[in-house]
XYZ file of C-alpha atoms in Angstrom:
532
model
C 165.028 37.596 188.791
C 162.361 39.751 187.159
C 159.877 37.010 186.385
C 156.839 39.254 186.474
C 158.200 41.538 183.743
C 159.328 38.743 181.438
C 157.538 38.026 178.178
C 156.411 34.430 178.693
C 154.999 33.944 175.192
C 153.833 30.338 174.772
C 155.715 29.030 177.805
C 152.453 28.280 179.634
C 151.125 26.189 176.752
C 154.013 23.725 177.057
C 155.329 24.017 180.634
C 153.681 24.989 183.913
C 156.798 25.894 185.922
C 160.356 25.032 186.912
C 160.880 24.109 190.582
C 164.125 23.964 192.542
C 163.930 21.794 195.665
C 166.757 21.692 198.197
C 167.394 20.109 201.602
C 167.234 22.272 204.713
C 168.742 20.890 207.940
C 165.813 22.120 210.019
C 162.896 21.821 207.579
C 163.882 18.937 205.328
C 163.010 19.274 201.643
C 161.923 22.823 200.788
C 160.868 24.593 197.605
C 163.737 26.994 197.057
C 162.548 28.551 193.821
C 159.471 28.576 191.596
C 159.965 29.943 188.087
C 158.027 31.858 186.868
C 157.110 33.269 190.239
C 153.576 34.257 189.223
C 152.345 30.642 188.840
C 150.320 29.264 191.738
C 150.749 26.056 193.713
C 148.679 25.138 196.746
C 150.404 24.218 200.001
C 149.488 20.567 199.408
C 151.000 20.649 195.926
C 154.175 22.312 197.234
C 154.522 19.655 199.915
C 153.983 16.797 197.457
C 156.497 18.248 195.000
C 159.131 18.592 197.707
C 158.831 14.953 198.781
C 158.587 13.611 195.220
C 161.679 15.593 194.200
C 163.999 13.451 196.363
C 164.402 9.663 196.331
C 162.820 8.103 199.425
C 166.151 6.611 200.422
C 168.903 8.610 198.748
C 171.861 6.980 200.479
C 172.515 4.908 197.368
C 171.725 7.677 194.876
C 175.096 9.389 194.537
C 175.479 11.450 191.405
C 172.479 12.237 189.208
C 169.088 10.484 189.283
C 166.337 11.109 186.723
C 162.700 10.035 186.869
C 159.180 11.342 186.372
C 156.216 11.760 188.729
C 152.526 12.574 188.528
C 150.714 14.523 191.225
C 147.093 15.476 191.729
C 146.129 19.123 191.449
C 144.593 20.380 194.681
C 142.122 21.831 194.050
C 141.627 20.722 190.452
C 142.502 23.710 188.297
C 140.662 24.658 185.129
C 142.610 24.324 181.901
C 143.665 27.468 180.072
C 141.827 28.403 176.877
C 144.872 27.250 174.879
C 144.784 23.800 176.519
C 141.005 23.536 176.076
C 141.342 24.298 172.366
C 144.202 21.823 172.058
C 142.275 19.060 173.839
C 139.388 19.358 171.387
C 141.649 18.204 168.547
C 144.359 16.228 170.395
C 144.623 12.438 170.420
C 143.589 10.782 173.686
C 147.088 9.848 174.987
C 148.422 13.382 174.435
C 145.702 15.533 175.996
C 146.472 18.107 178.669
C 145.449 16.787 182.084
C 143.096 19.041 184.091
C 143.451 17.003 187.279
C 147.187 16.302 187.443
C 150.628 17.740 186.838
C 153.488 15.739 185.375
C 156.881 16.334 186.970
C 160.270 15.540 185.429
C 162.869 15.288 188.172
C 166.652 15.609 187.991
C 168.122 14.964 191.458
C 171.806 15.576 192.167
C 173.648 14.343 195.248
C 177.408 14.827 195.608
C 179.863 14.920 198.474
C 180.480 18.445 199.740
C 182.670 18.550 202.883
C 182.108 22.301 203.253
C 178.339 21.808 203.759
C 176.904 20.928 207.214
C 175.683 17.432 206.215
C 178.670 16.772 203.968
C 176.468 16.446 200.868
C 175.036 18.678 198.157
C 171.400 17.636 197.570
C 169.135 19.480 195.161
C 166.521 18.712 192.509
C 165.432 20.427 189.332
C 161.759 19.695 188.531
C 159.906 20.593 185.334
C 156.123 20.703 185.812
C 153.669 20.434 182.927
C 150.087 19.397 182.182
C 151.212 17.534 179.057
C 152.107 13.812 179.158
C 155.003 14.324 176.725
C 157.431 11.997 178.504
C 159.888 11.636 175.638
C 160.136 15.401 175.091
C 160.323 16.689 178.652
C 162.694 13.991 179.886
C 165.098 15.234 177.180
C 164.515 18.878 178.096
C 165.153 18.179 181.785
C 168.208 16.043 181.026
C 169.679 18.947 179.065
C 168.877 21.958 181.234
C 169.297 20.548 184.776
C 173.084 19.930 184.564
C 173.516 23.416 183.099
C 171.564 24.817 186.048
C 173.617 22.913 188.638
C 176.984 23.774 187.067
C 176.373 27.452 186.220
C 177.756 30.313 188.289
C 174.492 32.190 187.709
C 171.833 29.458 187.714
C 169.061 32.042 187.445
C 170.233 32.976 183.955
C 169.968 29.320 182.912
C 166.317 29.227 184.000
C 165.622 32.471 182.167
C 167.235 31.167 178.988
C 165.325 27.866 179.205
C 162.021 29.690 179.754
C 162.752 32.093 176.878
C 163.468 29.189 174.505
C 160.198 27.435 175.404
C 158.221 30.686 175.164
C 159.278 30.883 171.492
C 158.058 27.399 170.605
C 155.186 27.180 168.101
C 151.554 27.023 169.282
C 150.464 23.774 170.893
C 148.494 22.076 168.109
C 148.495 18.757 166.200
C 151.069 18.498 163.443
C 154.841 18.437 162.943
C 156.865 20.772 165.173
C 160.498 21.764 165.540
C 161.383 22.886 169.066
C 164.717 24.735 169.433
C 166.067 24.490 172.967
C 169.388 25.893 174.190
C 171.506 24.622 171.323
C 169.387 21.591 170.485
C 166.469 21.129 168.072
C 163.786 18.551 168.827
C 161.740 17.372 165.866
C 158.431 15.674 166.662
C 154.793 15.221 165.714
C 152.046 16.411 168.046
C 149.186 13.964 167.650
C 149.102 10.780 165.625
C 148.818 9.974 161.942
C 150.278 13.326 160.912
C 152.814 14.089 158.199
C 156.518 13.706 158.857
C 158.493 16.705 160.178
C 159.865 18.729 157.275
C 162.833 20.226 159.145
C 165.814 18.365 160.490
C 166.269 17.966 164.215
C 166.748 15.482 167.013
C 163.847 13.197 166.100
C 161.382 12.166 168.822
C 159.354 9.258 167.469
C 156.502 9.595 169.976
C 156.049 12.484 172.391
C 154.106 10.489 174.984
C 156.024 7.197 174.832
C 159.448 6.397 176.233
C 162.034 5.181 173.729
C 162.492 1.823 175.453
C 160.317 -0.817 177.122
C 163.378 -2.135 178.956
C 161.364 -2.549 182.141
C 159.035 -5.059 180.478
C 161.750 -7.146 178.867
C 162.650 -8.961 182.091
C 158.910 -9.573 182.555
C 158.379 -11.199 179.148
C 157.212 -14.560 180.579
C 154.413 -12.673 182.349
C 153.434 -10.192 179.612
C 150.046 -11.794 178.941
C 149.217 -11.841 182.655
C 150.296 -8.205 183.104
C 148.333 -7.109 180.025
C 145.179 -8.611 181.555
C 145.832 -6.862 184.876
C 146.221 -3.501 183.129
C 143.240 -3.766 180.784
C 140.946 -4.780 183.656
C 142.227 -1.960 185.908
C 143.626 -4.178 188.656
C 145.663 -2.511 191.455
C 149.416 -3.026 191.102
C 152.368 -1.869 193.172
C 155.859 -1.741 191.656
C 158.634 -1.952 194.248
C 162.136 -0.940 193.199
C 165.322 0.394 194.727
C 165.232 3.648 192.751
C 162.517 6.004 191.469
C 164.112 5.723 188.018
C 163.262 2.020 187.787
C 159.773 2.168 189.293
C 158.644 5.226 187.302
C 159.907 3.632 184.085
C 158.065 0.364 184.695
C 154.817 2.083 185.770
C 154.793 3.937 182.464
C 155.573 0.719 180.563
C 152.619 -0.959 182.269
C 150.144 1.825 181.482
C 151.249 1.810 177.830
C 150.692 -1.952 177.433
C 147.074 -1.563 176.307
C 147.661 1.069 173.602
C 145.790 2.174 171.541
C 143.368 1.992 174.483
C 144.174 4.712 177.003
C 144.782 3.525 180.557
C 142.141 5.386 182.576
C 142.938 4.297 186.122
C 145.120 6.260 188.520
C 148.875 5.890 188.002
C 151.652 7.262 190.187
C 155.084 6.513 188.672
C 156.729 7.366 191.991
C 154.878 7.563 195.296
C 156.086 8.296 198.843
C 154.720 7.775 202.346
C 154.465 11.575 202.665
C 152.096 11.978 199.711
C 148.768 13.643 200.540
C 146.925 10.644 198.993
C 148.803 8.091 201.119
C 145.806 7.233 203.296
C 143.434 7.208 200.323
C 145.524 4.605 198.507
C 146.556 2.438 201.444
C 143.789 2.446 204.067
C 140.822 0.525 202.654
C 141.010 -2.242 200.119
C 143.061 -1.810 196.966
C 141.925 0.974 194.600
C 142.343 0.872 190.820
C 145.779 2.424 190.823
C 149.341 1.569 189.826
C 151.918 2.776 192.347
C 155.682 2.947 191.952
C 157.468 2.913 195.330
C 160.975 2.557 196.745
C 160.435 2.720 200.518
C 160.583 -0.793 202.087
C 157.765 0.312 204.395
C 155.310 -0.294 201.535
C 156.074 -4.026 201.523
C 154.165 -4.292 204.800
C 151.658 -1.482 204.233
C 150.532 -2.817 200.833
C 150.844 -6.551 201.465
C 147.035 -6.804 201.112
C 147.266 -5.607 197.495
C 146.647 -8.504 195.099
C 149.462 -7.811 192.622
C 153.034 -6.711 193.313
C 156.083 -6.523 191.071
C 159.330 -6.432 193.023
C 162.216 -5.453 190.777
C 165.801 -6.527 191.088
C 168.765 -4.155 190.876
C 170.075 -6.188 187.971
C 168.287 -6.546 184.642
C 169.806 -9.964 184.030
C 167.297 -12.771 183.751
C 163.518 -12.900 183.909
C 161.694 -12.338 187.197
C 159.929 -15.399 188.612
C 156.233 -15.531 189.392
C 155.322 -15.993 193.055
C 151.722 -17.127 193.600
C 151.457 -15.868 197.187
C 151.510 -12.197 198.138
C 152.180 -13.207 201.753
C 155.826 -13.756 200.809
C 156.369 -10.098 199.966
C 158.345 -9.484 203.128
C 160.997 -11.919 201.919
C 162.187 -9.116 199.611
C 162.914 -11.500 196.751
C 162.402 -10.111 193.222
C 159.373 -11.473 191.421
C 155.793 -11.016 190.262
C 153.574 -11.693 193.273
C 150.013 -12.517 192.246
C 147.367 -15.229 192.343
C 145.773 -14.061 189.103
C 144.939 -16.829 186.667
C 145.238 -15.545 183.072
C 142.073 -15.878 181.024
C 143.976 -16.240 177.749
C 147.038 -18.333 176.979
C 150.240 -16.457 176.138
C 151.897 -16.795 172.753
C 154.502 -19.513 173.323
C 156.978 -18.102 170.835
C 156.756 -14.531 172.181
C 160.085 -14.590 174.026
C 161.894 -16.000 170.994
C 160.200 -13.480 168.683
C 161.146 -10.502 170.857
C 164.604 -11.507 172.071
C 165.831 -13.288 168.938
C 168.017 -16.363 168.980
C 171.274 -14.419 169.169
C 169.810 -11.465 171.002
C 168.655 -8.194 169.509
C 169.279 -4.532 170.350
C 166.846 -3.156 172.936
C 165.327 -0.786 170.345
C 164.334 -3.741 168.125
C 163.077 -5.747 171.119
C 160.967 -2.745 172.152
C 159.483 -2.398 168.655
C 158.666 -6.123 168.492
C 157.034 -6.123 171.932
C 155.036 -2.962 171.174
C 153.714 -4.493 167.961
C 152.658 -7.664 169.781
C 150.842 -5.681 172.492
C 149.101 -3.370 170.000
C 147.869 -6.349 167.975
C 146.672 -8.067 171.154
C 144.747 -4.974 172.280
C 143.284 -4.443 168.825
C 142.015 -8.045 168.767
C 140.313 -7.299 172.096
C 138.856 -3.932 171.024
C 137.658 -4.776 167.484
C 134.609 -6.791 168.703
C 133.707 -3.892 171.010
C 133.996 -1.374 168.189
C 131.944 -3.586 165.869
C 129.172 -3.937 168.445
C 129.268 -0.222 169.243
C 128.745 0.540 165.553
C 125.594 -1.569 165.587
C 124.105 0.789 168.196
C 123.670 3.562 165.616
C 119.972 4.136 164.803
C 118.926 3.610 161.181
C 118.921 6.576 158.819
C 115.127 6.470 158.606
C 115.061 7.284 162.326
C 116.963 10.538 161.757
C 114.260 13.186 161.257
C 115.106 16.754 160.208
C 112.224 18.123 162.292
C 112.591 16.424 165.651
C 115.579 16.075 167.959
C 118.515 13.884 166.886
C 118.055 10.267 168.045
C 120.350 8.867 170.760
C 122.544 5.797 170.281
C 121.033 2.564 171.532
C 122.294 1.514 175.002
C 125.295 -0.784 175.359
C 123.982 -4.095 176.723
C 126.734 -6.312 178.030
C 124.780 -9.545 177.578
C 124.050 -8.659 173.940
C 127.710 -7.969 173.290
C 128.846 -11.215 174.940
C 126.405 -13.104 172.704
C 128.351 -11.862 169.645
C 131.671 -13.364 170.751
C 130.986 -16.841 169.353
C 130.870 -15.535 165.788
C 132.613 -12.126 166.008
C 135.059 -12.412 168.902
C 138.835 -11.927 169.199
C 139.457 -15.389 167.718
C 138.899 -13.839 164.267
C 142.101 -11.780 164.545
C 144.111 -13.538 167.282
C 145.487 -17.040 167.554
C 145.235 -16.918 171.349
C 142.571 -19.057 172.989
C 140.949 -18.917 176.389
C 138.123 -17.400 178.382
C 137.654 -14.165 176.451
C 134.132 -13.776 177.856
C 135.407 -13.829 181.444
C 138.044 -11.237 180.547
C 135.439 -8.925 179.002
C 133.263 -9.226 182.123
C 136.170 -8.013 184.263
C 136.904 -5.274 181.736
C 133.318 -4.008 182.008
C 133.925 -3.259 185.715
C 137.005 -1.123 185.026
C 137.605 2.589 184.506
C 139.139 1.652 181.146
C 135.762 0.438 179.869
C 133.881 3.421 181.288
C 136.254 5.867 179.592
C 136.201 3.954 176.290
C 132.404 3.675 176.289
C 131.892 7.343 177.159
C 134.236 8.416 174.360
C 132.616 6.142 171.770
C 129.082 7.098 172.809
C 130.032 10.764 172.521
C 131.361 10.095 169.015
C 128.130 8.358 168.018
C 126.054 11.186 169.484
C 128.019 13.778 167.511
C 127.677 11.679 164.344
C 123.896 11.485 164.797
C 123.695 15.216 165.396
C 125.626 15.822 162.179
C 123.338 13.459 160.253
C 120.345 15.330 161.663
C 121.782 18.642 160.486
C 122.532 17.212 157.049
C 118.942 15.967 156.798
C 117.663 19.438 157.690
C 120.024 21.059 155.198
C 118.592 18.887 152.401
C 115.005 19.947 153.094
C 113.095 22.355 150.858
C 112.279 24.970 153.485
C 110.781 27.309 150.888
C 107.808 24.932 150.704
C 107.742 24.590 154.507
C 107.435 28.372 154.936
C 104.104 28.530 153.113
C 101.206 29.022 155.526
C 103.409 29.314 158.643
C 102.777 31.985 161.265
C 105.452 34.581 161.975
C 106.161 33.089 165.398
C 106.914 29.702 163.778
C 109.222 31.344 161.238
C 111.097 33.265 163.930
C 111.392 30.095 165.998
C 112.914 28.284 162.980
C 115.413 31.115 162.435
C 116.557 30.866 166.068
C 116.850 27.089 165.822
C 118.857 27.374 162.599
C 121.253 29.754 164.327
C 121.879 27.187 167.053
C 122.331 24.387 164.552
C 124.705 26.435 162.400
C 126.877 27.036 165.470
C 126.856 23.295 166.223
C 128.010 21.979 162.853
C 131.613 21.665 161.747
C 130.828 20.616 158.151
C 131.246 23.634 155.857
C 128.827 22.402 153.183
C 126.095 21.737 155.740
C 126.736 25.107 157.392
C 126.445 26.952 154.073
C 123.136 25.255 153.217
C 121.689 26.016 156.668
C 122.794 29.643 156.340
C 120.946 29.838 153.003
C 117.830 28.424 154.661
C 118.140 31.029 157.429
C 118.513 33.885 154.928
C 115.519 32.682 152.892
C 113.261 32.492 155.942
C 114.425 35.889 157.239
C 113.655 37.394 153.798
C 110.043 36.254 154.155
C 109.611 38.129 157.458
C 108.437 41.741 157.867
C 111.210 44.303 158.025
C 110.701 45.074 161.737
C 111.171 41.420 162.649
C 114.264 41.169 160.431
C 115.815 44.148 162.186
C 114.924 42.705 165.571
C 116.548 39.377 164.688
C 119.610 41.143 163.304
C 120.003 43.041 166.583
C 120.229 39.732 168.415
C 117.054 40.198 170.436
C 114.450 37.446 170.511
C 110.927 38.590 169.574
C 108.321 38.170 172.290
């Protein structure tokens, strides 16, 4: 296969590589093929992919098994220029991940008497930096069977790569993605216009179509929401990677529109390079999906465990002692006491009296969770807005002011008159919940993002204030060195502003000041050299 000579177009913007993992009698799981061949994977990454590509215990996984994984880049690789540009305008849940790869696995196991072990075992894995679960699970579901069934499987990979290489540039907005006889219609980003062309509609690129995994946990939704928003460690134990990876994603999406900022591994094995890191000391802020029974003993010190049943019938019970994990009974094992009471009518609202289709149940549950998170976040946003300095503190001549610091005690003092009770009917210890939230990676990521937004807003206000100044009066009586210094500063500020009107006014100021300089200095500035 002439990978090196192929025209890869925009393939690398959407997909990192295709991997084929097979079972070798002497070596175990091995990476049989990497397409395109010029992409790089470290030995640690290759090893992790090989183990993640097969179910931990595949004796009960006859036929086809589909799931997704997330693995750490080792070492962390820099994003391409295309991904860096995309991340500057992308919504938080859809950004390319510099520290991880997402893998979409299609594992096939069938009886094959002519093979030494009597079974055919192979996995197709699509690797990408983009958390587009809904899109790439469809892509993998379509191409993997074609690969397994084709006489010339290499041609299938080439055709799949060619189709992706012809996709439009990775950028926010509606897209239509033709792929081997199918057409996916989606919106990159949020709040964009509807797709104009017909296609197989994907409602949300980064969300799965169903929250089926949460439906049997409805009695514990409030408890689980608190665990996720405060970044508590959780292990999901299931009999298949399909079930555990699905539920791990459901859990991380519970606090939308907040982005879950802890570590999440939809499927994790005892062979993973981070096994010791996650299991040796304490319980880190991570959500693990596992299938190997060995984890029941290894992770019995973790405070929160969800053990799934093979059947989706009936709600899982809550077990208040994690010491009973070894009993292998399905349930939610935790001693967590919820800070806020759960909506009593939630189950009836979601399930309906006569039962509802899963799609409607999913929509109802998503709406409830979004409203709950918004009630939690609105007081934080309101307080964060109060940290903006007054306009009179924004001087055109000095440096832009910084936002005031976030003081937890000041925020907590606002809850009595501006807390979640204004938008939510739920009652409880909201203050205690916020205190736990402040210790989480979710708060640190939210605060950093909001502070960055405020800083950029203050910088833009500073530039607007400078643009409104009458610099022709300022020029009078100034020495040449001061004028040159102002020209250089204006150049920097022009490069920093995104507002076209402000940029145009600053450029006029720059031209006016340059016109007042002697010709030799104007030529020197035009050449790009700084006068001494």
